[in-house]
PDB file of C-alpha atoms in Angstrom:
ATOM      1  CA  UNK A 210      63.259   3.292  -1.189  1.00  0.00           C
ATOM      2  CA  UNK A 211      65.281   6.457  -0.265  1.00  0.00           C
ATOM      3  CA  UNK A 212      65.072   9.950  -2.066  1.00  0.00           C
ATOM      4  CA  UNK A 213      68.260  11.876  -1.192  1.00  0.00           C
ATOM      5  CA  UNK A 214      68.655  15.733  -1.716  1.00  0.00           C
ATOM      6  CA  UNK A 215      72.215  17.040  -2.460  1.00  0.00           C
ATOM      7  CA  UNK A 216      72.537  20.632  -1.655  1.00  0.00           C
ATOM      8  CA  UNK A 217      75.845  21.311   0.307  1.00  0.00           C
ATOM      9  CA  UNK A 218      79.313  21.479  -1.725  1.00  0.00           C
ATOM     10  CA  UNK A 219      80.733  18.836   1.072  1.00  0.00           C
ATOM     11  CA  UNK A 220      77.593  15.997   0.950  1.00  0.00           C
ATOM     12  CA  UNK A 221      78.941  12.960   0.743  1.00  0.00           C
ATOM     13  CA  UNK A 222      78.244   9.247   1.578  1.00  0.00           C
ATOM     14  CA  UNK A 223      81.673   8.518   2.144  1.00  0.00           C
ATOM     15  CA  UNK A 224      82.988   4.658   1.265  1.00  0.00           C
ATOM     16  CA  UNK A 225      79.866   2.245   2.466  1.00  0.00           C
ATOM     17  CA  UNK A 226      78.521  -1.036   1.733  1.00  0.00           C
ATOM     18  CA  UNK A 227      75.451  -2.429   1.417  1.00  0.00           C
ATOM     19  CA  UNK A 228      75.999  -5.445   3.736  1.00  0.00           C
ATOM     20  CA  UNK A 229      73.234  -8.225   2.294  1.00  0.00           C
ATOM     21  CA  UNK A 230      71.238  -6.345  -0.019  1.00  0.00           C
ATOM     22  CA  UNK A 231      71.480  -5.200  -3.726  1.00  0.00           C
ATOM     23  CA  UNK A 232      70.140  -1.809  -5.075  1.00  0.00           C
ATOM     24  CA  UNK A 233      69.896   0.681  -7.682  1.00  0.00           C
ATOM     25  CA  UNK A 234      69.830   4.567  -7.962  1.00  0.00           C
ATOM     26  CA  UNK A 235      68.334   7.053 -10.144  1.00  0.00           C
ATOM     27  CA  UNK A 236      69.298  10.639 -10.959  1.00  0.00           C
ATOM     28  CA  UNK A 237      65.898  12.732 -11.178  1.00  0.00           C
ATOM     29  CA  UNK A 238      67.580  15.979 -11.145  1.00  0.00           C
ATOM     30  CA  UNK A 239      71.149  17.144 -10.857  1.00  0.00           C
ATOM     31  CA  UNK A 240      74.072  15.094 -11.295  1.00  0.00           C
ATOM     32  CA  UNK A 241      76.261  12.633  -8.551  1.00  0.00           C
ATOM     33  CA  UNK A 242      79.774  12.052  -8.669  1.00  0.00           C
ATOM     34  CA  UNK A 243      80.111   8.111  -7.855  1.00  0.00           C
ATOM     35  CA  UNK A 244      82.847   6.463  -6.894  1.00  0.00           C
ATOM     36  CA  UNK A 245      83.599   2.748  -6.464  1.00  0.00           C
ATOM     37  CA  UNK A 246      85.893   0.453  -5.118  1.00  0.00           C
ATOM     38  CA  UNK A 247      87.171  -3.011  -6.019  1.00  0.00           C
ATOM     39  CA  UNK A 248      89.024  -4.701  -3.687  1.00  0.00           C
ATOM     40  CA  UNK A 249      89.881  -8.395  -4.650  1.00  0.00           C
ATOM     41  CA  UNK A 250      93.445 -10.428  -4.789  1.00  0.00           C
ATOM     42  CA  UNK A 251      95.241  -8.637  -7.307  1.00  0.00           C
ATOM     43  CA  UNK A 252      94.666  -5.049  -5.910  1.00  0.00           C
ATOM     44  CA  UNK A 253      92.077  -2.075  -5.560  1.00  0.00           C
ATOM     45  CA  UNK A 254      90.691  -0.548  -8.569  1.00  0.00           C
ATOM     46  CA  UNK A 255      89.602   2.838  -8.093  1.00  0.00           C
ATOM     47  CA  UNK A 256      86.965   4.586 -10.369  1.00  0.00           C
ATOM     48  CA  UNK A 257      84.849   7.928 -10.541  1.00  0.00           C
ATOM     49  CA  UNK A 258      82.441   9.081 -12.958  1.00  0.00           C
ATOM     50  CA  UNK A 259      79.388  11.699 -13.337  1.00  0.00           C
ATOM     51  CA  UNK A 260      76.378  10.282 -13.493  1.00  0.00           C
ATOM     52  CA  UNK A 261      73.911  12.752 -15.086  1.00  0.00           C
ATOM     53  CA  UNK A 262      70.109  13.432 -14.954  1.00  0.00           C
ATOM     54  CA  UNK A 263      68.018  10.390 -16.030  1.00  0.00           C
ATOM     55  CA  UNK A 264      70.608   8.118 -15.463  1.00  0.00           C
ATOM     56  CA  UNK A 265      70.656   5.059 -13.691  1.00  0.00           C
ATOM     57  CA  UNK A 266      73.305   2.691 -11.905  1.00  0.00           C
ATOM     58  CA  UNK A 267      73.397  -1.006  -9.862  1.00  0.00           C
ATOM     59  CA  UNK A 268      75.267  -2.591  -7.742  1.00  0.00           C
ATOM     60  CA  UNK A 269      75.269  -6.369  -6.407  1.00  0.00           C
ATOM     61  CA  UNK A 270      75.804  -6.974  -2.433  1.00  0.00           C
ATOM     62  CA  UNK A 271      80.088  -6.636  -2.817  1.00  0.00           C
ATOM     63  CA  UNK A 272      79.992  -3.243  -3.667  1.00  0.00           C
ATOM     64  CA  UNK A 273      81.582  -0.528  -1.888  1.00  0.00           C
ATOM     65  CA  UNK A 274      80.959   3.090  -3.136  1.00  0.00           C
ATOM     66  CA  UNK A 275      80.954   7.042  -2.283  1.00  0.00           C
ATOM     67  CA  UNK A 276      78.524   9.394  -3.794  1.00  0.00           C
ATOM     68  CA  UNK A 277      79.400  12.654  -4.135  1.00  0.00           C
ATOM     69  CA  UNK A 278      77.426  16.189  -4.311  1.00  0.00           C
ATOM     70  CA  UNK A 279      78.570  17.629  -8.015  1.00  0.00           C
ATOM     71  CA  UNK A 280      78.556  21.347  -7.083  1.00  0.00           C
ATOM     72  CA  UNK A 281      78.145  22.462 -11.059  1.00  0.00           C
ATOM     73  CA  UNK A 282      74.691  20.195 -11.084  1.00  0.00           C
ATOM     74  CA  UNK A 283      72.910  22.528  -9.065  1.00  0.00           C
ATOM     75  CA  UNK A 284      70.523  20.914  -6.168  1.00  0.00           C
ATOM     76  CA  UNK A 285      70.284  17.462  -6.870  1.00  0.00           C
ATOM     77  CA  UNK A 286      67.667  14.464  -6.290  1.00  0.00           C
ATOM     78  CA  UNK A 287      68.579  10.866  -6.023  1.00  0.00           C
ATOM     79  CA  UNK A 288      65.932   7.763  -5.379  1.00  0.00           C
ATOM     80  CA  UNK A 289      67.958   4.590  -4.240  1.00  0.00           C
ATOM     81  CA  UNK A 290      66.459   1.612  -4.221  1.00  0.00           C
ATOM     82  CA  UNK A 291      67.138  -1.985  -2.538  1.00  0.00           C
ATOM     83  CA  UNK A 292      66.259  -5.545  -2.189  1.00  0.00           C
ATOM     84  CA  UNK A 293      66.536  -6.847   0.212  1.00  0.00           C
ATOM     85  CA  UNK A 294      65.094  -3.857   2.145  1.00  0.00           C
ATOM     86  CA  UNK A 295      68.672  -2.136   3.578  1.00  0.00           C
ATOM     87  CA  UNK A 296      68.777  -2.531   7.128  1.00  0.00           C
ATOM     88  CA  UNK A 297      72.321  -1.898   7.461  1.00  0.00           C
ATOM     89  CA  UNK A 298      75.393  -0.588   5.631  1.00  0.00           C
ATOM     90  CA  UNK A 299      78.986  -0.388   6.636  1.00  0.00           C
ATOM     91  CA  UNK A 300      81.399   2.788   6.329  1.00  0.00           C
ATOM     92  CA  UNK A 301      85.082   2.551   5.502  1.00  0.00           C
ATOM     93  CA  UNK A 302      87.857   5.233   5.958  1.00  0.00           C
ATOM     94  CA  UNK A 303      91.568   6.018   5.135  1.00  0.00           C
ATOM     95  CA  UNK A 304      93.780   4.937   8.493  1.00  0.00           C
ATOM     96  CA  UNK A 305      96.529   7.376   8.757  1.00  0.00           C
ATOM     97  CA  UNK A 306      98.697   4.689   7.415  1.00  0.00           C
ATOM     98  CA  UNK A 307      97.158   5.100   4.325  1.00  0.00           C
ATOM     99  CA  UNK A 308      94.917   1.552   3.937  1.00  0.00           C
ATOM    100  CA  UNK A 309      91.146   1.776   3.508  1.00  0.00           C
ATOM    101  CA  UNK A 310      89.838   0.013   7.035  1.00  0.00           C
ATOM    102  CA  UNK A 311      86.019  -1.082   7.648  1.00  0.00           C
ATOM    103  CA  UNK A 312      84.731   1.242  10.409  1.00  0.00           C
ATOM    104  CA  UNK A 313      81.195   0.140  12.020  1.00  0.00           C
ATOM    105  CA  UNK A 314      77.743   0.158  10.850  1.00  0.00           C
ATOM    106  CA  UNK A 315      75.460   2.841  10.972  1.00  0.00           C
ATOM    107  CA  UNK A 316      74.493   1.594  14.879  1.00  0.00           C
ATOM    108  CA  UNK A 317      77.785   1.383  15.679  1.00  0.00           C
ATOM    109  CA  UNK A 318      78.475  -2.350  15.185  1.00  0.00           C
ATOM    110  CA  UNK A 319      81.915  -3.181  14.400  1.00  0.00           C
ATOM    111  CA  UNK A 320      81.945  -4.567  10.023  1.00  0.00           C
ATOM    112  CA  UNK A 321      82.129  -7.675   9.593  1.00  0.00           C
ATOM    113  CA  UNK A 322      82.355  -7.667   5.436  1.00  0.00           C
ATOM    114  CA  UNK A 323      81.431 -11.133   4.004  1.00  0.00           C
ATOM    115  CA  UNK A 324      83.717  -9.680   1.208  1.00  0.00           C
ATOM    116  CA  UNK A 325      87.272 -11.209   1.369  1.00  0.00           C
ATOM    117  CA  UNK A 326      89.216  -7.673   3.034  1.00  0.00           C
ATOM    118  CA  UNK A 327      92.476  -7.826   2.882  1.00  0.00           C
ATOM    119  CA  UNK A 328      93.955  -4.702   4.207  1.00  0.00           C
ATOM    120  CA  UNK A 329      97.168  -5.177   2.714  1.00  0.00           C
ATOM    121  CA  UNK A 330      96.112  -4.352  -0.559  1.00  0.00           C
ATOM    122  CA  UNK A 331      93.322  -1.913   0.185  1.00  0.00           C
ATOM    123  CA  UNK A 332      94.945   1.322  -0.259  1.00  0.00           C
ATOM    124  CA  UNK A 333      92.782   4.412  -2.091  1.00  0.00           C
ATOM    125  CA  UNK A 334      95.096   7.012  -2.861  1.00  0.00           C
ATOM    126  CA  UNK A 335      93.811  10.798  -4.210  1.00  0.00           C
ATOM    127  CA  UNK A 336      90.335  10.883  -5.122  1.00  0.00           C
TER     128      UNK A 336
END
């Protein structure tokens, strides 16, 4: 388990996976802007959405996300939560051509997503 504080107007997570494991977090003060990404043969889906004190979300092992500091919440608290115990996520960035590509882990090991990545038609335009 993880408890997260959110103080600065530019904390963020950035786009990261979860690699293997499956989790959950709760809001116990504040508010988090979360994003998510959907990347599967037809195209990316892009979403966003406030998720407020006392709420919870979940996410299986193909998710990739952002969490974002929501500057109007005040100081916020998160407590994430995953089984199997996270031993390693992956980050992902915009390439200056536009397309989302898998960066490395958080020891520097190059991603190796068991999620079908096709970069083609992984574009995330304007958050």
């Amino acid at each position: 388990m993880w408890a997260i504080c959110w103080t600065a107007a530019d904390h963020d997570t950035g786009f990261h996976d979860h690699d293997v494991s499956r989790g959950a977090v709760r809001v116990a003060r504040g508010a988090i802007r979360h994003e998510r990404l959907r990347l599967d043969g037809t195209g990316t889906e892009h979403s966003s959405e406030l998720v407020e004190e006392r709420h919870t979300f979940s996410f299986d092992e193909t998710h990739i996300h952002c969490m974002r500091y929501e500057p109007r919440a005040g100081r916020t608290v998160t407590i994430h939560a995953y089984s199997p115990p996270l031993e390693r996520t992956g980050q992902y960035a915009n390439g200056d051509d536009g397309l989302l590509q898998p960066g490395t882990d958080l020891l520097g090991r190059a991603l190796t997503p068991h999620l079908k990545y096709r970069p083609e038609i992984s574009h995330v335009s304007g958050s």
